[in-house]
């Protein structure tokens, strides 16, 4: 019985957090104009 209560409280807290974030909207920000320069690892044995 305690497990069900704990699960219900956790689910309610998670839903409240999701609804709060949704209500406030996405944070303002901007992306970098420079692309990320990454390289693929070399194949094994080379």
mmCIF file of N, CA and C in Angstrom:
data_model
loop_
_atom_site.group_PDB
_atom_site.id
_atom_site.type_symbol
_atom_site.label_atom_id
_atom_site.label_comp_id
_atom_site.label_asym_id
_atom_site.label_seq_id
_atom_site.Cartn_x
_atom_site.Cartn_y
_atom_site.Cartn_z
ATOM 1 N N UNK A 1 0.828 -1.199 0.000
ATOM 2 C CA UNK A 1 0.000 0.000 0.000
ATOM 3 C C UNK A 1 0.869 1.259 0.000
ATOM 4 N N UNK A 2 1.963 1.222 0.779
ATOM 5 C CA UNK A 2 2.848 2.388 0.819
ATOM 6 C C UNK A 2 3.491 2.640 -0.537
ATOM 7 N N UNK A 3 3.757 1.554 -1.266
ATOM 8 C CA UNK A 3 4.371 1.708 -2.593
ATOM 9 C C UNK A 3 3.436 2.450 -3.543
ATOM 10 N N UNK A 4 2.133 2.146 -3.458
ATOM 11 C CA UNK A 4 1.175 2.830 -4.321
ATOM 12 C C UNK A 4 1.086 4.312 -3.973
ATOM 13 N N UNK A 5 1.119 4.623 -2.699
ATOM 14 C CA UNK A 5 1.068 6.017 -2.273
ATOM 15 C C UNK A 5 2.318 6.760 -2.741
ATOM 16 N N UNK A 6 3.465 6.123 -2.587
ATOM 17 C CA UNK A 6 4.715 6.744 -3.024
ATOM 18 C C UNK A 6 4.725 6.947 -4.536
ATOM 19 N N UNK A 7 4.227 5.961 -5.275
ATOM 20 C CA UNK A 7 4.167 6.089 -6.730
ATOM 21 C C UNK A 7 3.211 7.209 -7.136
ATOM 22 N N UNK A 8 2.093 7.313 -6.451
ATOM 23 C CA UNK A 8 1.130 8.365 -6.767
ATOM 24 C C UNK A 8 1.709 9.749 -6.479
ATOM 25 N N UNK A 9 2.423 9.880 -5.381
ATOM 26 C CA UNK A 9 3.043 11.165 -5.042
ATOM 27 C C UNK A 9 4.120 11.518 -6.068
ATOM 28 N N UNK A 10 4.918 10.547 -6.446
ATOM 29 C CA UNK A 10 5.960 10.785 -7.447
ATOM 30 C C UNK A 10 5.379 11.164 -8.793
ATOM 31 N N UNK A 11 4.328 10.481 -9.193
ATOM 32 C CA UNK A 11 3.682 10.803 -10.467
ATOM 33 C C UNK A 11 3.070 12.195 -10.425
ATOM 34 N N UNK A 12 2.442 12.545 -9.314
ATOM 35 C CA UNK A 12 1.851 13.877 -9.191
ATOM 36 C C UNK A 12 2.926 14.965 -9.240
ATOM 37 N N UNK A 13 4.054 14.719 -8.590
ATOM 38 C CA UNK A 13 5.144 15.700 -8.614
ATOM 39 C C UNK A 13 5.717 15.844 -10.020
ATOM 40 N N UNK A 14 5.877 14.734 -10.723
ATOM 41 C CA UNK A 14 6.419 14.789 -12.085
ATOM 42 C C UNK A 14 5.464 15.532 -13.014
ATOM 43 N N UNK A 15 4.171 15.248 -12.889
ATOM 44 C CA UNK A 15 3.204 15.945 -13.734
ATOM 45 C C UNK A 15 3.140 17.434 -13.406
ATOM 46 N N UNK A 16 3.240 17.770 -12.132
ATOM 47 C CA UNK A 16 3.234 19.180 -11.750
ATOM 48 C C UNK A 16 4.444 19.904 -12.336
ATOM 49 N N UNK A 17 5.591 19.246 -12.336
ATOM 50 C CA UNK A 17 6.795 19.850 -12.913
ATOM 51 C C UNK A 17 6.634 20.050 -14.416
ATOM 52 N N UNK A 18 6.107 19.054 -15.093
ATOM 53 C CA UNK A 18 5.902 19.169 -16.547
ATOM 54 C C UNK A 18 4.914 20.288 -16.860
ATOM 55 N N UNK A 19 3.821 20.360 -16.107
ATOM 56 C CA UNK A 19 2.844 21.415 -16.358
ATOM 57 C C UNK A 19 3.416 22.798 -16.049
ATOM 58 N N UNK A 20 4.245 22.906 -15.032
ATOM 59 C CA UNK A 20 4.851 24.194 -14.699
ATOM 60 C C UNK A 20 5.802 24.646 -15.806
ATOM 61 N N UNK A 21 6.606 23.730 -16.310
ATOM 62 C CA UNK A 21 7.527 24.083 -17.401
ATOM 63 C C UNK A 21 6.747 24.457 -18.647
ATOM 64 N N UNK A 22 5.682 23.730 -18.922
ATOM 65 C CA UNK A 22 4.855 24.035 -20.085
ATOM 66 C C UNK A 22 4.194 25.406 -19.945
ATOM 67 N N UNK A 23 3.763 25.742 -18.754
ATOM 68 C CA UNK A 23 3.090 27.026 -18.540
ATOM 69 C C UNK A 23 4.045 28.191 -18.756
ATOM 70 N N UNK A 24 5.278 28.057 -18.319
ATOM 71 C CA UNK A 24 6.243 29.150 -18.467
ATOM 72 C C UNK A 24 6.830 29.215 -19.869
ATOM 73 N N UNK A 25 6.780 28.145 -20.613
ATOM 74 C CA UNK A 25 7.304 28.139 -21.979
ATOM 75 C C UNK A 25 8.793 27.848 -22.001
ATOM 76 N N UNK A 26 9.307 27.730 -23.199
ATOM 77 C CA UNK A 26 10.732 27.430 -23.372
ATOM 78 C C UNK A 26 11.561 28.659 -23.009
ATOM 79 N N UNK A 27 12.727 28.458 -22.425
ATOM 80 C CA UNK A 27 13.565 29.606 -22.085
ATOM 81 C C UNK A 27 14.113 30.285 -23.343
ATOM 82 N N UNK A 28 14.319 31.572 -23.236
ATOM 83 C CA UNK A 28 14.884 32.317 -24.356
ATOM 84 C C UNK A 28 16.356 31.954 -24.499
ATOM 85 N N UNK A 29 16.798 31.901 -25.701
ATOM 86 C CA UNK A 29 18.205 31.592 -25.949
ATOM 87 C C UNK A 29 18.485 31.652 -27.426
ATOM 88 N N UNK A 30 19.742 31.584 -27.762
ATOM 89 C CA UNK A 30 20.097 31.584 -29.170
ATOM 90 C C UNK A 30 21.179 30.530 -29.400
ATOM 91 N N UNK A 31 21.245 30.100 -30.622
ATOM 92 C CA UNK A 31 22.237 29.091 -30.959
ATOM 93 C C UNK A 31 23.484 29.757 -31.512
ATOM 94 N N UNK A 32 24.563 29.047 -31.423
ATOM 95 C CA UNK A 32 25.824 29.570 -31.925
ATOM 96 C C UNK A 32 25.829 29.540 -33.448
ATOM 97 N N UNK A 33 26.341 30.584 -34.085
ATOM 98 C CA UNK A 33 26.418 30.558 -35.550
ATOM 99 C C UNK A 33 27.479 29.589 -36.069
ATOM 100 N N UNK A 34 28.425 29.220 -35.202
ATOM 101 C CA UNK A 34 29.498 28.321 -35.622
ATOM 102 C C UNK A 34 29.054 26.868 -35.439
ATOM 103 N N UNK A 35 29.268 26.026 -36.444
ATOM 104 C CA UNK A 35 28.920 24.615 -36.276
ATOM 105 C C UNK A 35 29.919 23.910 -35.360
ATOM 106 N N UNK A 36 29.476 22.817 -34.775
ATOM 107 C CA UNK A 36 30.381 22.029 -33.954
ATOM 108 C C UNK A 36 31.270 21.216 -34.884
ATOM 109 N N UNK A 37 32.554 21.382 -34.749
ATOM 110 C CA UNK A 37 33.487 20.662 -35.601
ATOM 111 C C UNK A 37 33.946 19.414 -34.866
ATOM 112 N N UNK A 38 33.460 18.294 -35.308
ATOM 113 C CA UNK A 38 33.844 17.018 -34.695
ATOM 114 C C UNK A 38 34.349 16.081 -35.764
ATOM 115 N N UNK A 39 35.107 15.114 -35.360
ATOM 116 C CA UNK A 39 35.608 14.126 -36.296
ATOM 117 C C UNK A 39 35.173 12.761 -35.832
ATOM 118 N N UNK A 40 34.965 11.869 -36.771
ATOM 119 C CA UNK A 40 34.583 10.508 -36.453
ATOM 120 C C UNK A 40 35.827 9.734 -36.011
ATOM 121 N N UNK A 41 35.698 8.827 -35.090
ATOM 122 C CA UNK A 41 36.866 8.036 -34.695
ATOM 123 C C UNK A 41 37.312 7.135 -35.842
ATOM 124 N N UNK A 42 38.588 6.862 -35.859
ATOM 125 C CA UNK A 42 39.107 5.995 -36.921
ATOM 126 C C UNK A 42 38.632 4.568 -36.694
ATOM 127 N N UNK A 43 38.589 3.813 -37.783
ATOM 128 C CA UNK A 43 38.146 2.434 -37.703
ATOM 129 C C UNK A 43 39.167 1.609 -36.930
ATOM 130 N N UNK A 44 38.722 0.580 -36.225
ATOM 131 C CA UNK A 44 39.674 -0.264 -35.492
ATOM 132 C C UNK A 44 40.659 -0.946 -36.442
ATOM 133 N N UNK A 45 41.890 -0.997 -36.029
ATOM 134 C CA UNK A 45 42.915 -1.668 -36.809
ATOM 135 C C UNK A 45 43.572 -0.777 -37.846
ATOM 136 N N UNK A 46 43.268 0.485 -37.821
ATOM 137 C CA UNK A 46 43.897 1.377 -38.805
ATOM 138 C C UNK A 46 44.788 2.392 -38.139
#
